[in-house]
Every structure is written in structure tokens, then in C-alpha cells.
């Protein structure tokens, strides 16, 4: 069964072009298009199907990508958000990641790379190209003093070690000899303790505090 995608972009021509491109992908299908975050919420409330993935533009009227990502993270945390924007500056990338986006691509991305990114997002839970990863690891910093006061269990430390790898959560569970649900609980507990929302944030914390060695 194909993974379902909703495109949220106020430029209808671009959204329809994306819909056509994704229509050629074997593992994905676009089920509908929204003009902004408010339009998306209204469609959800109107009974439209909830997608697996949302391709989310940043600059939109009424309710932009940042607000929409934050709303989705709070109300539909299982949806994987891929930011797809013309904006690739540090502030936009970091703000979208902090709002809950699990991936970030520029709109000039080649269709082949878009398909690869969606595949990785679906299998691994996140995808960032090299240029975005550099921005994230350079800028996504927390106050060290507040971080080191947090009590982290040995099993959580072991999980943190794996967050910097390309292993999926299922593969991490195999390495830790536990269930994927247990690994997800480690992730959720750490995100709550450290006030983080994404695996990238956990990876940054792991590297900064020596858990990734």
C-alpha cells in the first residue's frame, strides 16, 4: 500500500506540479492539496483522511509553515513533516526543526532526490540533506548547564548513542535487545526531559555531551 501525502502550499501551480511528480513514485501518492495551515486543519476537521506525510511550505498566508508544523506536532505527532521551501537560511531551517519538521528540502530539489528523501523519511523517521544537517549541528544548541542537570538512565544513554547513526528505531531496538515500543518510550522520555522534539535534537545533545562516542 502506498504511503499517503498531503501538500500544503499556497502556490497552486507548484503544488499541482509536485502532485504530478509524486504521482510517478511507486511508493507514494498525494491524496489532496491545501493552500495553508488553516485550510489543512479545516480539511482534517471535515473528515478528510489523515496522511502519513505532509509536504509543507513555509511562507503562506493566514497560517504559515512554522505555525502549521507546531500544530501538527501537538495534535498529530505521528504525521511526518517534510518542509519543502525556497528558504534555506539558518533561521528558517532551525525554526522548522524546532516546530517539529522531520525533514527539510529546497524546492529546486531534483525529483529523484525528492523520492529518495521521502523514502528515507518514511523508513527512518527523518531526512536532512548534508547542507541542512550542517546548519542543524552548527546552530541547534541548548544551554549546557540546564542539560547536564537532567538525570538520564543508562538505557537512555545507550539509546542516545544510536541517535547519531542511520539506524531505524526498529534496528536500534534489535541492538538494544528490546521492542521498538520500548525504544520509542526512551525517545519520548528524553524529548520530554530535554525539551526537544526531533531525533536530530537528541543527536546534537548526544554529541555535545559525549554520549555518541
PDB file of C-alpha atoms in Angstrom:
ATOM      1  CA  UNK A   1       0.000   0.000   0.000  1.00  0.00           C
ATOM      2  CA  UNK A   2       1.311   3.437  -0.934  1.00  0.00           C
ATOM      3  CA  UNK A   3       2.140   5.991   1.741  1.00  0.00           C
ATOM      4  CA  UNK A   4      -0.203   8.958   1.571  1.00  0.00           C
ATOM      5  CA  UNK A   5       0.945  12.557   1.206  1.00  0.00           C
ATOM      6  CA  UNK A   6      -0.762  15.930   1.561  1.00  0.00           C
ATOM      7  CA  UNK A   7       0.854  19.013   0.026  1.00  0.00           C
ATOM      8  CA  UNK A   8       0.385  22.325   1.852  1.00  0.00           C
ATOM      9  CA  UNK A   9       1.441  25.216  -0.402  1.00  0.00           C
ATOM     10  CA  UNK A  10      -0.335  28.430  -1.371  1.00  0.00           C
ATOM     11  CA  UNK A  11       1.207  28.337  -4.862  1.00  0.00           C
ATOM     12  CA  UNK A  12      -1.310  26.065  -6.548  1.00  0.00           C
ATOM     13  CA  UNK A  13       0.725  25.617  -9.730  1.00  0.00           C
ATOM     14  CA  UNK A  14       3.721  24.419  -7.706  1.00  0.00           C
ATOM     15  CA  UNK A  15       1.526  22.158  -5.582  1.00  0.00           C
ATOM     16  CA  UNK A  16      -0.080  20.613  -8.653  1.00  0.00           C
ATOM     17  CA  UNK A  17       3.329  20.136 -10.289  1.00  0.00           C
ATOM     18  CA  UNK A  18       4.525  18.331  -7.151  1.00  0.00           C
ATOM     19  CA  UNK A  19       1.399  16.215  -7.179  1.00  0.00           C
ATOM     20  CA  UNK A  20       2.170  15.167 -10.742  1.00  0.00           C
ATOM     21  CA  UNK A  21       5.795  14.348  -9.922  1.00  0.00           C
ATOM     22  CA  UNK A  22       4.877  12.278  -6.870  1.00  0.00           C
ATOM     23  CA  UNK A  23       2.255  10.505  -8.946  1.00  0.00           C
ATOM     24  CA  UNK A  24       5.144   8.805 -10.737  1.00  0.00           C
ATOM     25  CA  UNK A  25       6.641   7.473  -7.497  1.00  0.00           C
ATOM     26  CA  UNK A  26       5.908   3.823  -6.839  1.00  0.00           C
ATOM     27  CA  UNK A  27       5.574   4.056  -3.046  1.00  0.00           C
ATOM     28  CA  UNK A  28       3.759   7.375  -2.553  1.00  0.00           C
ATOM     29  CA  UNK A  29       0.562   9.138  -3.584  1.00  0.00           C
ATOM     30  CA  UNK A  30      -0.864  12.616  -2.984  1.00  0.00           C
ATOM     31  CA  UNK A  31      -4.396  12.439  -1.615  1.00  0.00           C
ATOM     32  CA  UNK A  32      -5.147  16.183  -1.580  1.00  0.00           C
ATOM     33  CA  UNK A  33      -3.652  19.688  -1.604  1.00  0.00           C
ATOM     34  CA  UNK A  34      -4.128  22.562   0.876  1.00  0.00           C
ATOM     35  CA  UNK A  35      -3.390  26.257   0.480  1.00  0.00           C
ATOM     36  CA  UNK A  36      -2.208  26.905   4.063  1.00  0.00           C
ATOM     37  CA  UNK A  37      -2.314  25.512   7.572  1.00  0.00           C
ATOM     38  CA  UNK A  38      -5.844  26.739   8.266  1.00  0.00           C
ATOM     39  CA  UNK A  39      -7.059  25.002   5.116  1.00  0.00           C
ATOM     40  CA  UNK A  40      -5.344  21.799   6.284  1.00  0.00           C
ATOM     41  CA  UNK A  41      -6.977  21.922   9.727  1.00  0.00           C
ATOM     42  CA  UNK A  42     -10.382  22.518   8.176  1.00  0.00           C
ATOM     43  CA  UNK A  43      -9.922  19.517   5.896  1.00  0.00           C
ATOM     44  CA  UNK A  44      -8.924  17.356   8.865  1.00  0.00           C
ATOM     45  CA  UNK A  45     -11.944  18.536  10.836  1.00  0.00           C
ATOM     46  CA  UNK A  46     -14.132  17.937   7.789  1.00  0.00           C
ATOM     47  CA  UNK A  47     -13.301  14.252   7.779  1.00  0.00           C
ATOM     48  CA  UNK A  48     -10.614  14.113   5.111  1.00  0.00           C
ATOM     49  CA  UNK A  49      -8.123  11.253   5.588  1.00  0.00           C
ATOM     50  CA  UNK A  50      -5.052  11.897   7.740  1.00  0.00           C
ATOM     51  CA  UNK A  51      -1.882  11.387   5.642  1.00  0.00           C
ATOM     52  CA  UNK A  52       1.343   9.635   6.536  1.00  0.00           C
ATOM     53  CA  UNK A  53       3.451  12.563   5.316  1.00  0.00           C
ATOM     54  CA  UNK A  54       2.907  16.279   4.802  1.00  0.00           C
ATOM     55  CA  UNK A  55       4.998  18.327   2.378  1.00  0.00           C
ATOM     56  CA  UNK A  56       4.875  21.742   4.000  1.00  0.00           C
ATOM     57  CA  UNK A  57       5.777  25.123   2.549  1.00  0.00           C
ATOM     58  CA  UNK A  58       6.932  27.831   4.945  1.00  0.00           C
ATOM     59  CA  UNK A  59       5.758  31.153   3.501  1.00  0.00           C
ATOM     60  CA  UNK A  60       1.969  31.005   3.352  1.00  0.00           C
ATOM     61  CA  UNK A  61      -0.773  33.477   4.243  1.00  0.00           C
ATOM     62  CA  UNK A  62      -3.183  33.047   7.181  1.00  0.00           C
ATOM     63  CA  UNK A  63      -1.227  30.167   8.789  1.00  0.00           C
ATOM     64  CA  UNK A  64       2.387  29.660   7.744  1.00  0.00           C
ATOM     65  CA  UNK A  65       4.606  26.582   7.840  1.00  0.00           C
ATOM     66  CA  UNK A  66       6.004  27.241  11.306  1.00  0.00           C
ATOM     67  CA  UNK A  67       2.563  27.524  12.903  1.00  0.00           C
ATOM     68  CA  UNK A  68       1.292  24.554  10.926  1.00  0.00           C
ATOM     69  CA  UNK A  69       4.227  22.323  11.907  1.00  0.00           C
ATOM     70  CA  UNK A  70       3.794  23.221  15.573  1.00  0.00           C
ATOM     71  CA  UNK A  71       0.052  22.456  15.392  1.00  0.00           C
ATOM     72  CA  UNK A  72       0.675  19.128  13.667  1.00  0.00           C
ATOM     73  CA  UNK A  73       3.356  18.147  16.184  1.00  0.00           C
ATOM     74  CA  UNK A  74       0.941  18.807  19.032  1.00  0.00           C
ATOM     75  CA  UNK A  75      -2.209  17.321  17.502  1.00  0.00           C
ATOM     76  CA  UNK A  76      -0.964  14.682  15.039  1.00  0.00           C
ATOM     77  CA  UNK A  77       2.550  13.674  16.161  1.00  0.00           C
ATOM     78  CA  UNK A  78       2.552  10.524  14.010  1.00  0.00           C
ATOM     79  CA  UNK A  79       2.479  12.546  10.790  1.00  0.00           C
ATOM     80  CA  UNK A  80       5.946  13.017   9.304  1.00  0.00           C
ATOM     81  CA  UNK A  81       6.506  16.622   8.248  1.00  0.00           C
ATOM     82  CA  UNK A  82       8.843  17.412   5.354  1.00  0.00           C
ATOM     83  CA  UNK A  83       9.484  21.124   4.874  1.00  0.00           C
ATOM     84  CA  UNK A  84       9.734  21.936   1.167  1.00  0.00           C
ATOM     85  CA  UNK A  85      10.585  25.585   0.667  1.00  0.00           C
ATOM     86  CA  UNK A  86      12.545  28.182  -1.272  1.00  0.00           C
ATOM     87  CA  UNK A  87      14.022  29.324   2.048  1.00  0.00           C
ATOM     88  CA  UNK A  88      17.239  27.593   3.074  1.00  0.00           C
ATOM     89  CA  UNK A  89      18.601  30.109   5.584  1.00  0.00           C
ATOM     90  CA  UNK A  90      19.742  29.040   9.047  1.00  0.00           C
ATOM     91  CA  UNK A  91      16.829  30.647  10.870  1.00  0.00           C
ATOM     92  CA  UNK A  92      14.158  29.006   8.716  1.00  0.00           C
ATOM     93  CA  UNK A  93      15.737  25.560   8.978  1.00  0.00           C
ATOM     94  CA  UNK A  94      16.238  25.693  12.744  1.00  0.00           C
ATOM     95  CA  UNK A  95      12.801  27.162  13.391  1.00  0.00           C
ATOM     96  CA  UNK A  96      11.105  24.465  11.298  1.00  0.00           C
ATOM     97  CA  UNK A  97      13.049  21.691  13.057  1.00  0.00           C
ATOM     98  CA  UNK A  98      12.119  23.111  16.448  1.00  0.00           C
ATOM     99  CA  UNK A  99       8.498  23.261  15.282  1.00  0.00           C
ATOM    100  CA  UNK A 100       8.592  19.529  14.598  1.00  0.00           C
ATOM    101  CA  UNK A 101       9.625  19.048  10.965  1.00  0.00           C
ATOM    102  CA  UNK A 102      11.380  15.726  10.377  1.00  0.00           C
ATOM    103  CA  UNK A 103      12.932  16.751   7.062  1.00  0.00           C
ATOM    104  CA  UNK A 104      13.856  19.797   5.004  1.00  0.00           C
ATOM    105  CA  UNK A 105      14.276  20.189   1.252  1.00  0.00           C
ATOM    106  CA  UNK A 106      14.526  23.093  -1.162  1.00  0.00           C
ATOM    107  CA  UNK A 107      12.011  23.381  -3.979  1.00  0.00           C
ATOM    108  CA  UNK A 108      14.737  23.124  -6.611  1.00  0.00           C
ATOM    109  CA  UNK A 109      15.405  19.539  -5.477  1.00  0.00           C
ATOM    110  CA  UNK A 110      15.560  17.026  -8.324  1.00  0.00           C
ATOM    111  CA  UNK A 111      12.525  14.677  -8.454  1.00  0.00           C
ATOM    112  CA  UNK A 112      14.821  11.689  -7.979  1.00  0.00           C
ATOM    113  CA  UNK A 113      16.210  13.237  -4.796  1.00  0.00           C
ATOM    114  CA  UNK A 114      12.699  14.046  -3.597  1.00  0.00           C
ATOM    115  CA  UNK A 115      11.723  10.395  -3.955  1.00  0.00           C
ATOM    116  CA  UNK A 116      14.844   9.323  -2.063  1.00  0.00           C
ATOM    117  CA  UNK A 117      14.114  11.849   0.690  1.00  0.00           C
ATOM    118  CA  UNK A 118      10.520  10.657   1.068  1.00  0.00           C
ATOM    119  CA  UNK A 119      11.674   7.039   1.194  1.00  0.00           C
ATOM    120  CA  UNK A 120      14.209   7.826   3.910  1.00  0.00           C
ATOM    121  CA  UNK A 121      11.706   9.935   5.827  1.00  0.00           C
ATOM    122  CA  UNK A 122       9.251   7.053   5.761  1.00  0.00           C
ATOM    123  CA  UNK A 123      11.770   4.357   6.762  1.00  0.00           C
ATOM    124  CA  UNK A 124      13.989   6.261   9.211  1.00  0.00           C
ATOM    125  CA  UNK A 125      11.581   8.858  10.526  1.00  0.00           C
ATOM    126  CA  UNK A 126      13.703  11.802   9.371  1.00  0.00           C
ATOM    127  CA  UNK A 127      15.744  13.067   6.420  1.00  0.00           C
ATOM    128  CA  UNK A 128      18.034  16.068   6.074  1.00  0.00           C
ATOM    129  CA  UNK A 129      20.415  16.672   3.160  1.00  0.00           C
ATOM    130  CA  UNK A 130      24.024  17.447   4.021  1.00  0.00           C
ATOM    131  CA  UNK A 131      23.607  21.229   3.767  1.00  0.00           C
ATOM    132  CA  UNK A 132      20.679  21.190   6.219  1.00  0.00           C
ATOM    133  CA  UNK A 133      22.483  18.828   8.617  1.00  0.00           C
ATOM    134  CA  UNK A 134      25.414  21.267   8.785  1.00  0.00           C
ATOM    135  CA  UNK A 135      23.055  24.102   9.695  1.00  0.00           C
ATOM    136  CA  UNK A 136      21.348  21.999  12.355  1.00  0.00           C
ATOM    137  CA  UNK A 137      24.530  20.759  14.014  1.00  0.00           C
ATOM    138  CA  UNK A 138      26.028  24.251  13.948  1.00  0.00           C
ATOM    139  CA  UNK A 139      23.050  26.127  15.325  1.00  0.00           C
ATOM    140  CA  UNK A 140      20.810  23.816  17.326  1.00  0.00           C
ATOM    141  CA  UNK A 141      22.374  24.388  20.733  1.00  0.00           C
ATOM    142  CA  UNK A 142      20.914  24.263  24.217  1.00  0.00           C
ATOM    143  CA  UNK A 143      22.269  25.735  27.425  1.00  0.00           C
ATOM    144  CA  UNK A 144      24.749  23.138  28.665  1.00  0.00           C
ATOM    145  CA  UNK A 145      24.086  23.991  32.278  1.00  0.00           C
ATOM    146  CA  UNK A 146      20.432  23.008  32.028  1.00  0.00           C
ATOM    147  CA  UNK A 147      21.204  19.861  30.055  1.00  0.00           C
ATOM    148  CA  UNK A 148      23.734  18.290  32.408  1.00  0.00           C
ATOM    149  CA  UNK A 149      21.399  18.612  35.387  1.00  0.00           C
ATOM    150  CA  UNK A 150      18.924  16.240  33.722  1.00  0.00           C
ATOM    151  CA  UNK A 151      19.088  12.682  35.070  1.00  0.00           C
ATOM    152  CA  UNK A 152      19.485  10.189  32.224  1.00  0.00           C
ATOM    153  CA  UNK A 153      19.322   6.444  32.779  1.00  0.00           C
ATOM    154  CA  UNK A 154      21.929   4.026  31.447  1.00  0.00           C
ATOM    155  CA  UNK A 155      19.462   2.652  28.895  1.00  0.00           C
ATOM    156  CA  UNK A 156      18.610   6.154  27.741  1.00  0.00           C
ATOM    157  CA  UNK A 157      22.339   6.852  27.357  1.00  0.00           C
ATOM    158  CA  UNK A 158      22.651   3.728  25.243  1.00  0.00           C
ATOM    159  CA  UNK A 159      19.756   4.902  23.090  1.00  0.00           C
ATOM    160  CA  UNK A 160      21.367   8.341  22.705  1.00  0.00           C
ATOM    161  CA  UNK A 161      24.465   6.651  21.306  1.00  0.00           C
ATOM    162  CA  UNK A 162      22.395   5.246  18.455  1.00  0.00           C
ATOM    163  CA  UNK A 163      20.584   8.502  17.625  1.00  0.00           C
ATOM    164  CA  UNK A 164      23.625   9.757  15.703  1.00  0.00           C
ATOM    165  CA  UNK A 165      23.604   6.700  13.423  1.00  0.00           C
ATOM    166  CA  UNK A 166      21.428   5.959  10.388  1.00  0.00           C
ATOM    167  CA  UNK A 167      19.787   3.002  12.152  1.00  0.00           C
ATOM    168  CA  UNK A 168      15.994   2.955  12.161  1.00  0.00           C
ATOM    169  CA  UNK A 169      14.189   2.708  15.502  1.00  0.00           C
ATOM    170  CA  UNK A 170      13.472  -0.953  14.793  1.00  0.00           C
ATOM    171  CA  UNK A 171      17.171  -1.589  14.157  1.00  0.00           C
ATOM    172  CA  UNK A 172      18.077   0.282  17.345  1.00  0.00           C
ATOM    173  CA  UNK A 173      15.617  -1.933  19.233  1.00  0.00           C
ATOM    174  CA  UNK A 174      17.376  -5.014  17.842  1.00  0.00           C
ATOM    175  CA  UNK A 175      20.756  -3.677  19.002  1.00  0.00           C
ATOM    176  CA  UNK A 176      19.377  -2.896  22.444  1.00  0.00           C
ATOM    177  CA  UNK A 177      17.564  -6.262  22.682  1.00  0.00           C
ATOM    178  CA  UNK A 178      14.198  -4.692  23.355  1.00  0.00           C
ATOM    179  CA  UNK A 179      10.986  -3.902  21.495  1.00  0.00           C
ATOM    180  CA  UNK A 180      10.525  -0.910  19.157  1.00  0.00           C
ATOM    181  CA  UNK A 181       7.863   0.339  21.559  1.00  0.00           C
ATOM    182  CA  UNK A 182      10.450   0.438  24.367  1.00  0.00           C
ATOM    183  CA  UNK A 183      12.841   2.389  22.156  1.00  0.00           C
ATOM    184  CA  UNK A 184      10.061   4.846  21.364  1.00  0.00           C
ATOM    185  CA  UNK A 185       9.479   5.273  25.096  1.00  0.00           C
ATOM    186  CA  UNK A 186      13.178   6.134  25.581  1.00  0.00           C
ATOM    187  CA  UNK A 187      12.856   8.686  22.777  1.00  0.00           C
ATOM    188  CA  UNK A 188       9.702  10.239  24.243  1.00  0.00           C
ATOM    189  CA  UNK A 189      11.113  10.376  27.781  1.00  0.00           C
ATOM    190  CA  UNK A 190      14.325  12.037  26.609  1.00  0.00           C
ATOM    191  CA  UNK A 191      12.469  14.538  24.443  1.00  0.00           C
ATOM    192  CA  UNK A 192      10.355  15.491  27.461  1.00  0.00           C
ATOM    193  CA  UNK A 193      13.357  15.723  29.800  1.00  0.00           C
ATOM    194  CA  UNK A 194      15.431  17.782  27.364  1.00  0.00           C
ATOM    195  CA  UNK A 195      12.590  19.822  25.848  1.00  0.00           C
ATOM    196  CA  UNK A 196      13.365  18.508  22.367  1.00  0.00           C
ATOM    197  CA  UNK A 197      11.077  17.429  19.530  1.00  0.00           C
ATOM    198  CA  UNK A 198      13.200  15.543  16.997  1.00  0.00           C
ATOM    199  CA  UNK A 199      15.824  12.824  16.681  1.00  0.00           C
ATOM    200  CA  UNK A 200      18.219  15.421  15.314  1.00  0.00           C
ATOM    201  CA  UNK A 201      17.883  17.388  18.539  1.00  0.00           C
ATOM    202  CA  UNK A 202      18.650  14.242  20.529  1.00  0.00           C
ATOM    203  CA  UNK A 203      21.659  13.536  18.300  1.00  0.00           C
ATOM    204  CA  UNK A 204      23.010  17.046  18.859  1.00  0.00           C
ATOM    205  CA  UNK A 205      22.620  16.585  22.620  1.00  0.00           C
ATOM    206  CA  UNK A 206      24.347  13.175  22.435  1.00  0.00           C
ATOM    207  CA  UNK A 207      27.324  14.595  20.561  1.00  0.00           C
ATOM    208  CA  UNK A 208      27.679  17.668  22.767  1.00  0.00           C
ATOM    209  CA  UNK A 209      27.577  15.638  25.967  1.00  0.00           C
ATOM    210  CA  UNK A 210      29.768  12.727  24.957  1.00  0.00           C
ATOM    211  CA  UNK A 211      27.113  10.014  24.650  1.00  0.00           C
ATOM    212  CA  UNK A 212      27.877   9.349  20.969  1.00  0.00           C
ATOM    213  CA  UNK A 213      31.432   8.109  21.484  1.00  0.00           C
TER     214      UNK A 213
END
